[in-house]
Coordinates of C-alpha atoms and ligand atoms in Angstrom, one line a residue:
M1401 CA 17.5 -58.1 -50.7
L1402 CA 18.9 -54.5 -51.0
S1403 CA 22.3 -53.8 -52.4
K1404 CA 24.9 -52.5 -50.0
R1405 CA 24.3 -49.0 -51.2
D1406 CA 20.6 -49.1 -50.8
Y1407 CA 20.8 -51.0 -47.4
E1408 CA 23.1 -48.3 -46.0
K1409 CA 20.8 -45.6 -47.3
Q1410 CA 17.8 -47.3 -45.7
I1411 CA 19.5 -47.7 -42.2
A1412 CA 20.8 -44.2 -42.4
A1413 CA 17.3 -42.9 -42.7
S1414 CA 16.2 -44.5 -39.5
R1415 CA 19.4 -44.0 -37.5
D1416 CA 18.4 -40.8 -35.6
K1417 CA 15.2 -42.4 -34.3
R1418 CA 17.0 -45.7 -33.4
M1419 CA 20.0 -44.1 -31.8
K1420 CA 18.2 -41.4 -29.8
W1421 CA 18.3 -43.3 -26.5
W1422 CA 21.9 -44.5 -27.2
R1423 CA 23.2 -40.9 -27.9
N1424 CA 21.7 -39.8 -24.6
A1425 CA 22.9 -42.8 -22.6
R1426 CA 26.6 -41.9 -22.6
F1427 CA 27.7 -44.8 -20.3
G1428 CA 27.4 -48.6 -20.5
M1429 CA 28.8 -51.7 -19.0
F1430 CA 30.6 -54.4 -21.0
V1431 CA 30.7 -57.8 -19.5
H1432 CA 33.1 -60.5 -20.6
Y1433 CA 32.2 -63.9 -19.2
G1434 CA 32.9 -67.4 -20.6
L1435 CA 34.9 -70.5 -20.2
H1436 CA 38.1 -68.3 -20.3
S1437 CA 36.9 -66.8 -17.0
V1438 CA 37.4 -70.1 -15.3
V1439 CA 41.2 -69.9 -15.9
G1440 CA 41.5 -66.1 -15.6
R1441 CA 44.5 -65.7 -17.9
H1442 CA 42.8 -63.4 -20.5
E1443 CA 39.9 -64.0 -22.8
W1444 CA 42.2 -65.0 -25.7
L1445 CA 43.4 -67.9 -23.5
Q1446 CA 42.8 -70.6 -26.1
A1447 CA 44.8 -68.7 -28.8
L1448 CA 47.5 -67.4 -26.4
E1449 CA 48.2 -70.9 -25.2
H1450 CA 47.2 -72.8 -28.4
V1451 CA 44.8 -75.0 -26.4
P1452 CA 43.4 -77.8 -28.6
V1453 CA 39.6 -77.8 -28.8
K1454 CA 39.2 -81.1 -27.0
E1455 CA 41.3 -79.9 -24.1
Y1456 CA 39.6 -76.5 -24.0
E1457 CA 36.1 -78.0 -24.0
K1458 CA 36.9 -79.6 -20.6
L1459 CA 36.6 -76.2 -19.0
A1460 CA 32.8 -76.5 -19.4
K1461 CA 32.9 -78.9 -16.5
Q1462 CA 34.5 -76.2 -14.2
F1463 CA 32.1 -73.4 -15.5
K1464 CA 29.8 -73.0 -12.5
P1465 CA 28.2 -69.5 -12.6
K1466 CA 26.7 -68.7 -9.2
P1467 CA 22.9 -68.1 -9.1
D1468 CA 22.0 -64.5 -10.0
A1469 CA 25.5 -63.5 -11.3
P1470 CA 23.9 -61.5 -14.2
R1471 CA 21.7 -59.7 -11.6
E1472 CA 24.8 -58.7 -9.7
W1473 CA 26.3 -57.2 -12.8
A1474 CA 23.1 -55.3 -13.7
K1475 CA 22.6 -54.0 -10.1
L1476 CA 26.1 -52.5 -10.1
A1477 CA 25.7 -51.1 -13.6
K1478 CA 22.6 -49.3 -12.4
K1479 CA 24.3 -48.1 -9.3
A1480 CA 27.2 -46.8 -11.5
G1481 CA 24.8 -44.6 -13.5
M1482 CA 25.2 -46.8 -16.6
K1483 CA 22.2 -46.9 -19.0
Y1484 CA 22.9 -50.1 -21.0
M1485 CA 24.9 -53.3 -20.9
V1486 CA 26.6 -55.5 -23.5
L1487 CA 27.3 -59.2 -22.6
T1488 CA 29.6 -61.5 -24.5
T1489 CA 27.0 -64.1 -25.5
R1490 CA 29.7 -66.1 -27.3
H1491 CA 33.3 -65.1 -27.4
H1492 CA 36.0 -66.2 -29.8
E1493 CA 36.2 -69.5 -27.9
G1494 CA 32.8 -70.3 -29.5
F1495 CA 31.0 -71.3 -26.3
S1496 CA 27.4 -70.0 -26.2
L1497 CA 26.0 -68.7 -23.0
W1498 CA 22.4 -69.6 -24.0
N1499 CA 20.2 -72.6 -24.8
S1500 CA 21.2 -72.8 -28.5
K1501 CA 20.1 -75.4 -31.0
A1502 CA 22.5 -74.2 -33.6
N1503 CA 25.5 -74.4 -31.2
P1504 CA 25.3 -77.4 -28.8
Y1505 CA 28.5 -76.2 -27.2
N1506 CA 26.7 -74.1 -24.7
S1507 CA 26.1 -73.4 -21.0
Y1508 CA 22.6 -74.8 -21.1
N1509 CA 23.7 -78.2 -22.4
L1510 CA 26.9 -78.5 -20.5
C1511 CA 26.6 -76.4 -17.3
G1512 CA 23.4 -77.4 -15.5
Q1513 CA 20.9 -75.9 -18.0
R1514 CA 22.1 -72.3 -17.3
D1515 CA 20.7 -69.9 -19.9
L1516 CA 22.9 -67.0 -18.9
V1517 CA 21.6 -64.9 -21.7
Q1518 CA 18.1 -65.2 -20.4
E1519 CA 19.3 -64.4 -16.9
F1520 CA 21.2 -61.4 -18.3
V1521 CA 18.1 -60.1 -20.2
D1522 CA 15.9 -60.5 -17.1
A1523 CA 18.4 -58.6 -15.0
C1524 CA 18.7 -55.8 -17.5
R1525 CA 14.9 -55.5 -17.6
E1526 CA 14.7 -55.5 -13.8
F1527 CA 17.1 -52.6 -13.6
N1528 CA 15.7 -50.8 -16.6
L1529 CA 18.9 -51.1 -18.6
K1530 CA 19.0 -51.4 -22.4
I1531 CA 20.3 -54.8 -23.7
G1532 CA 23.3 -55.5 -25.9
F1533 CA 24.6 -58.8 -27.2
Y1534 CA 28.2 -59.1 -28.1
S1535 CA 28.6 -61.8 -30.8
S1536 CA 32.0 -62.8 -32.0
L1537 CA 32.4 -63.6 -35.7
M1538 CA 35.7 -65.3 -35.1
D1539 CA 35.2 -68.8 -33.7
W1540 CA 37.9 -71.2 -32.4
H1541 CA 35.6 -74.1 -31.8
H1542 CA 33.4 -74.5 -34.9
P1543 CA 35.1 -76.8 -37.5
D1544 CA 34.5 -74.2 -40.2
G1545 CA 35.7 -71.3 -38.0
W1546 CA 39.0 -71.2 -39.7
E1547 CA 38.4 -73.4 -42.8
C1548 CA 35.9 -70.8 -43.9
A1549 CA 38.7 -68.7 -45.3
N1550 CA 40.1 -71.6 -47.4
N1551 CA 37.0 -73.3 -48.7
R1552 CA 33.8 -71.9 -50.3
D1553 CA 31.5 -74.7 -48.9
A1554 CA 33.0 -74.1 -45.4
R1555 CA 32.4 -70.4 -45.8
I1556 CA 28.8 -70.9 -46.7
R1557 CA 28.3 -73.3 -43.8
F1558 CA 30.0 -70.9 -41.4
N1559 CA 28.0 -67.9 -42.7
D1560 CA 24.8 -69.9 -42.1
Y1561 CA 26.0 -70.9 -38.6
I1562 CA 26.8 -67.3 -37.6
E1563 CA 23.4 -66.1 -38.9
A1564 CA 21.6 -69.0 -37.1
I1565 CA 23.1 -68.2 -33.7
N1566 CA 22.4 -64.5 -34.1
T1567 CA 18.9 -65.3 -35.2
E1568 CA 18.4 -67.3 -32.0
L1569 CA 19.7 -64.4 -30.0
L1570 CA 17.4 -61.9 -31.7
T1571 CA 14.2 -64.1 -31.5
Q1572 CA 14.4 -66.0 -28.2
Y1573 CA 14.8 -63.1 -25.7
G1574 CA 12.3 -60.3 -26.6
K1575 CA 13.4 -56.8 -27.6
I1576 CA 17.2 -56.5 -27.9
D1577 CA 18.7 -53.1 -28.3
I1578 CA 22.3 -53.6 -29.6
L1579 CA 24.1 -56.2 -31.7
W1580 CA 27.8 -55.9 -31.0
Y1581 CA 29.9 -57.8 -33.5
D1582 CA 33.5 -58.5 -32.8
V1583 CA 36.6 -59.6 -34.7
A1584 CA 35.4 -60.4 -38.3
Q1585 CA 38.2 -62.8 -39.0
P1586 CA 39.5 -64.8 -40.8
L1587 CA 37.2 -63.6 -43.6
R1588 CA 38.2 -60.1 -44.4
S1589 CA 35.3 -58.4 -46.2
W1590 CA 31.6 -57.8 -45.8
E1591 CA 31.0 -59.8 -49.0
A1592 CA 32.8 -62.9 -47.5
W1593 CA 30.7 -62.5 -44.2
N1594 CA 27.6 -61.9 -46.3
S1595 CA 27.1 -59.0 -43.8
V1596 CA 24.7 -56.9 -46.0
E1597 CA 22.2 -59.8 -46.4
M1598 CA 22.6 -61.1 -42.9
N1599 CA 22.2 -57.7 -41.2
Q1600 CA 19.1 -57.0 -43.3
R1601 CA 17.5 -60.2 -42.1
L1602 CA 18.6 -59.6 -38.5
R1603 CA 17.3 -56.1 -38.6
K1604 CA 13.9 -57.4 -39.8
L1605 CA 13.8 -59.5 -36.5
Q1606 CA 14.6 -56.4 -34.4
P1607 CA 13.8 -53.2 -36.4
D1608 CA 15.1 -50.8 -33.7
I1609 CA 18.4 -52.6 -33.2
I1610 CA 21.7 -50.7 -33.3
I1611 CA 24.6 -52.5 -34.9
N1612 CA 28.3 -51.7 -34.4
N1613 CA 31.0 -51.4 -37.1
R1614 CA 32.8 -54.8 -36.6
C1615 CA 31.3 -56.8 -39.5
W1616 CA 33.2 -54.9 -42.3
L1617 CA 30.3 -52.5 -42.6
D1618 CA 30.1 -49.0 -41.0
E1619 CA 26.6 -49.7 -39.6
D1620 CA 25.5 -47.4 -36.7
F1621 CA 28.5 -46.6 -34.6
G1622 CA 32.3 -46.8 -34.5
T1623 CA 34.1 -48.7 -31.7
P1624 CA 37.5 -47.2 -30.8
E1625 CA 39.0 -49.7 -28.4
E1626 CA 41.1 -49.0 -25.3
K1627 CA 41.4 -45.4 -26.4
I1628 CA 39.0 -42.5 -26.5
K1629 CA 39.0 -41.3 -30.0
V1630 CA 36.4 -38.8 -31.1
E1631 CA 35.0 -39.8 -34.5
N1632 CA 33.0 -37.8 -36.9
R1633 CA 30.0 -40.2 -36.5
D1634 CA 28.4 -42.0 -33.6
W1635 CA 31.1 -43.7 -31.6
E1636 CA 31.6 -45.6 -28.4
A1637 CA 35.0 -46.1 -26.7
C1638 CA 35.2 -49.6 -25.2
M1639 CA 37.7 -49.8 -22.3
T1640 CA 38.9 -52.7 -20.1
F1641 CA 38.9 -51.9 -16.4
N1642 CA 42.7 -52.2 -16.3
G1643 CA 44.1 -51.5 -19.7
I1644 CA 45.2 -55.2 -19.9
S1645 CA 42.4 -57.7 -20.3
W1646 CA 38.7 -58.0 -21.1
G1647 CA 38.5 -61.4 -19.5
Y1648 CA 38.9 -62.0 -15.8
L1649 CA 42.4 -61.6 -14.3
D1650 CA 43.3 -62.4 -10.8
S1651 CA 41.9 -59.5 -8.8
E1652 CA 45.0 -59.1 -6.5
Q1653 CA 47.2 -58.8 -9.6
A1654 CA 44.9 -56.6 -11.5
L1655 CA 44.1 -54.2 -8.6
P1656 CA 47.1 -51.9 -9.1
Y1657 CA 46.1 -51.3 -12.7
S1658 CA 42.4 -50.9 -12.1
Y1659 CA 40.9 -47.6 -12.8
S1660 CA 40.0 -45.1 -10.0
P1661 CA 36.7 -43.3 -9.9
Q1662 CA 38.6 -40.2 -11.1
Q1663 CA 40.1 -42.0 -14.1
I1664 CA 36.7 -43.3 -15.1
L1665 CA 35.2 -39.8 -14.7
M1666 CA 37.9 -38.3 -16.9
M1667 CA 37.2 -40.9 -19.5
L1668 CA 33.6 -40.1 -19.2
R1669 CA 34.3 -36.4 -19.7
E1670 CA 36.2 -37.0 -22.9
C1671 CA 33.3 -39.1 -24.2
T1672 CA 30.9 -36.4 -23.1
E1673 CA 32.7 -33.5 -24.7
G1674 CA 33.4 -35.7 -27.8
G1675 CA 29.7 -36.6 -28.1
G1676 CA 30.4 -40.4 -27.8
N1677 CA 29.8 -43.2 -25.3
L1678 CA 32.0 -45.0 -22.8
L1679 CA 31.5 -48.8 -22.6
L1680 CA 33.5 -49.8 -19.6
N1681 CA 34.2 -53.5 -19.1
I1682 CA 34.1 -55.9 -16.2
G1683 CA 35.7 -59.3 -16.6
A1684 CA 33.4 -61.4 -14.4
M1685 CA 35.1 -63.9 -12.0
P1686 CA 35.0 -67.7 -12.5
D1687 CA 31.7 -67.9 -10.6
G1688 CA 30.3 -64.8 -12.3
S1689 CA 31.0 -62.4 -9.4
V1690 CA 31.8 -58.8 -10.2
P1691 CA 35.6 -58.5 -9.6
P1692 CA 36.0 -56.7 -6.3
E1693 CA 38.3 -54.0 -7.7
A1694 CA 35.5 -52.7 -9.8
I1695 CA 32.9 -52.3 -7.1
E1696 CA 34.0 -49.2 -5.2
P1697 CA 35.1 -47.2 -8.2
L1698 CA 31.8 -47.8 -10.1
T1699 CA 29.8 -47.1 -7.0
T1700 CA 31.6 -43.8 -6.5
V1701 CA 31.1 -42.9 -10.1
G1702 CA 27.4 -43.6 -9.8
K1703 CA 27.1 -41.4 -6.7
W1704 CA 28.9 -38.6 -8.6
L1705 CA 26.6 -39.0 -11.6
K1706 CA 23.6 -38.8 -9.3
K1707 CA 24.7 -35.2 -8.5
N1708 CA 26.2 -34.2 -11.9
G1709 CA 24.7 -36.5 -14.5
K1710 CA 22.5 -33.8 -16.0
A1711 CA 25.7 -32.3 -17.5
V1712 CA 26.8 -35.8 -18.8
Y1713 CA 23.8 -37.5 -20.2
G1714 CA 21.8 -36.2 -23.1
K1715 CA 22.7 -34.0 -26.0
Q1716 CA 26.1 -32.5 -25.9
D1717 CA 27.9 -29.8 -28.0
R1718 CA 31.6 -29.8 -28.9
I1719 CA 33.7 -27.0 -27.5
N1720 CA 34.5 -24.6 -30.3
G1721 CA 38.2 -23.8 -30.0
W1722 CA 40.9 -24.7 -27.6
H1723 CA 40.3 -25.9 -24.1
T1724 CA 43.4 -27.2 -22.4
G1725 CA 45.2 -26.9 -19.1
A1726 CA 44.5 -28.6 -15.7
T1727 CA 40.7 -28.1 -16.1
K1728 CA 39.1 -29.9 -19.1
M1729 CA 35.6 -28.9 -20.2
S1730 CA 32.4 -30.1 -21.9
R1731 CA 29.5 -28.1 -23.3
Q1732 CA 25.7 -28.2 -23.6
G1733 CA 24.5 -25.2 -25.6
N1734 CA 25.3 -22.0 -23.8
K1735 CA 26.6 -23.8 -20.7
V1736 CA 30.2 -24.8 -20.4
Y1737 CA 31.2 -27.2 -17.7
A1738 CA 34.7 -27.0 -16.2
W1739 CA 35.6 -30.4 -14.7
V1740 CA 37.8 -29.1 -12.0
Q1741 CA 40.0 -31.9 -10.6
I1742 CA 42.7 -29.8 -9.0
W1743 CA 40.7 -27.3 -6.9
P1744 CA 42.4 -23.8 -7.2
Q1745 CA 43.9 -22.4 -4.0
G1746 CA 43.5 -18.8 -2.9
G1747 CA 39.8 -18.7 -3.6
K1748 CA 40.2 -17.7 -7.3
T1749 CA 40.9 -19.0 -10.7
C1750 CA 40.7 -17.6 -14.3
F1751 CA 39.4 -19.0 -17.6
A1752 CA 40.5 -17.1 -20.7
G1753 CA 39.7 -17.2 -24.4
W1754 CA 36.0 -17.2 -24.1
E1755 CA 34.6 -14.6 -26.5
A1756 CA 31.1 -14.6 -25.2
K1757 CA 29.7 -12.6 -22.3
L1758 CA 29.3 -14.7 -19.1
K1759 CA 25.9 -14.6 -17.6
S1760 CA 26.5 -16.7 -14.4
A1761 CA 28.9 -19.1 -12.8
K1762 CA 28.0 -21.7 -10.2
I1763 CA 28.9 -25.0 -8.6
F1764 CA 26.8 -27.3 -10.7
A1765 CA 25.9 -29.9 -8.1
T1766 CA 24.8 -27.4 -5.4
G1767 CA 23.8 -24.4 -7.4
E1768 CA 26.0 -22.2 -5.2
K1769 CA 26.7 -19.0 -7.1
I1770 CA 30.3 -18.0 -7.9
E1771 CA 31.4 -14.3 -8.1
F1772 CA 33.2 -13.4 -11.3
T1773 CA 34.7 -10.5 -13.2
Q1774 CA 35.0 -10.6 -17.0
K1775 CA 37.3 -8.3 -18.9
D1776 CA 37.6 -8.9 -22.6
T1777 CA 38.4 -12.6 -22.9
R1778 CA 39.4 -13.1 -19.3
I1779 CA 37.0 -14.5 -16.7
L1780 CA 38.1 -14.3 -13.1
L1781 CA 36.2 -16.4 -10.6
T1782 CA 36.5 -15.3 -7.0
G1783 CA 35.3 -16.2 -3.5
L1784 CA 35.8 -19.9 -4.2
P1785 CA 35.6 -22.3 -1.3
S1786 CA 39.0 -23.3 0.0
E1787 CA 38.3 -27.0 -0.7
S1788 CA 36.8 -28.8 -3.7
P1789 CA 33.0 -28.7 -3.1
D1790 CA 32.7 -32.2 -4.5
P1791 CA 32.8 -34.6 -1.5
I1792 CA 32.4 -37.7 -3.7
A1793 CA 35.3 -37.8 -6.1
N1794 CA 37.1 -34.5 -5.5
L1795 CA 35.9 -33.5 -9.0
T1796 CA 33.8 -30.4 -9.1
L1797 CA 31.7 -29.3 -12.1
V1798 CA 31.7 -25.5 -12.4
E1799 CA 29.0 -24.3 -14.7
L1800 CA 29.7 -21.2 -16.8
E1801 CA 26.5 -20.0 -18.4
F1802 CA 27.2 -17.7 -21.4
C1803 CA 24.8 -15.3 -23.1
S1804 CA 25.6 -16.8 -26.5
K1805 CA 24.2 -20.2 -27.2
D1806 CA 27.4 -21.2 -29.0
P1807 CA 30.3 -19.7 -26.9
K1808 CA 33.6 -19.9 -28.7
N1809 CA 37.0 -20.3 -27.1
N1810 CA 39.8 -18.4 -28.8
L1811 CA 42.7 -19.2 -26.4
L1812 CA 45.5 -18.2 -28.7
G1813 CA 43.7 -16.3 -31.4
N1814 CA 43.8 -12.9 -29.7
N1815 CA 47.4 -13.3 -28.8
P1816 CA 49.0 -9.8 -29.1
Q1817 CA 50.8 -10.7 -25.8
F1818 CA 47.3 -11.2 -24.3
K1819 CA 46.5 -7.5 -24.3
G1820 CA 46.6 -5.1 -21.3
N1821 CA 43.8 -5.5 -18.8
S1822 CA 44.9 -6.6 -15.4
L1823 CA 42.8 -8.9 -13.4
W1824 CA 45.4 -10.3 -11.1
S1825 CA 45.7 -7.1 -8.9
Ligands
LIG2240 C1 39.1 -57.3 -29.0 C2 39.5 -58.5 -28.4 C3 38.3 -59.3 -27.8 C4 37.4 -58.3 -27.0 C5 37.1 -57.1 -27.8 C6 36.3 -56.1 -27.0 O1 38.4 -57.6 -30.2 O2 40.1 -59.4 -29.3 O3 38.8 -60.3 -27.0 O4 36.3 -59.0 -26.6 O5 38.3 -56.5 -28.2 O6 36.1 -54.9 -27.8

């Protein structure tokens, strides 16, 4: 077994190759589904209401996923322009959604022999989506799930249990692309979780797997949660669909808080410009259905990505310098994309601060050329259509192609009262 230092050196060496598809993917679907979905009062239900294990276990009798529920998730993910999915195979409640020998408390044994993980994997493969398994370290069902913090033998037993269930996940279902750990509590160090040794063994089972940073090791990517925070490493912002709960909440009540297509696209822009990914969650309903409030927004986002996705997927470059105001931007090499939400009236608009020479301007989705004048650092676009050319989400990408492959924006740098050339006449 490698030391932590040597292990981290080893996985860093293969990271670019393993992460290539993930860095280009940009957009994935998170699915929270489990016994908590039956009740629909948040995925932390057992803790929030201090439900004793014996009482909570009874929910298994009411857990009746409809046939093809995972296929419904995958079909929508594909339609939404998502490239991968992550399923909660076992959440903090400790209930496994697969035919597990290590954990008899599972959907196969207790809910009509449903191996939902198998169904999920089959659906992802049908729709050509990469496959991620969320695996909680915290466990409110296993007798050592809490005792492990107070007692060495319990910790060793619990470490073995966690590794056994993750070994099942990584050996019973073919090629798996992401292992998504969550809440490494109550043990509070990689040593206590035996993460370095466990992850070495798990990586041997799936050499191309990508692992997140929630096992007290940095591993392959950071996971800012419910916020989009650009990190100086690979990162993926995981977001609920409503800012409130990962697990299912009553759709009527959740609807006013659920994201619109525009809100999702603006999150996607921040991830695109920041060089990270957006993992957007659906909390599946008690029977596994996609919550209705997610269908139209995700379908609209998918239609928009069909037209504009080339500027969103794939390698991105940070914008050098400031870009603020009503129109936020992203960049790929010498092309800067203005994500115009509020379409300018009067047929013209101006972008300032760009120090590079502008070669062309166009409506990205249609290729329609835009006239422009550039004086020093001011670019005036004229002859614009009166309405936003984007009929899908009222969000038009304007492509500005510069002569320099690394155009810099110096919005305030050339201040002297913004010089003298007049463009507004
Ligand atoms: C937090 C929550 C957990 C959820 C996870 C998703 O860890 O505790 O319920 O699954 O975020 O990132």
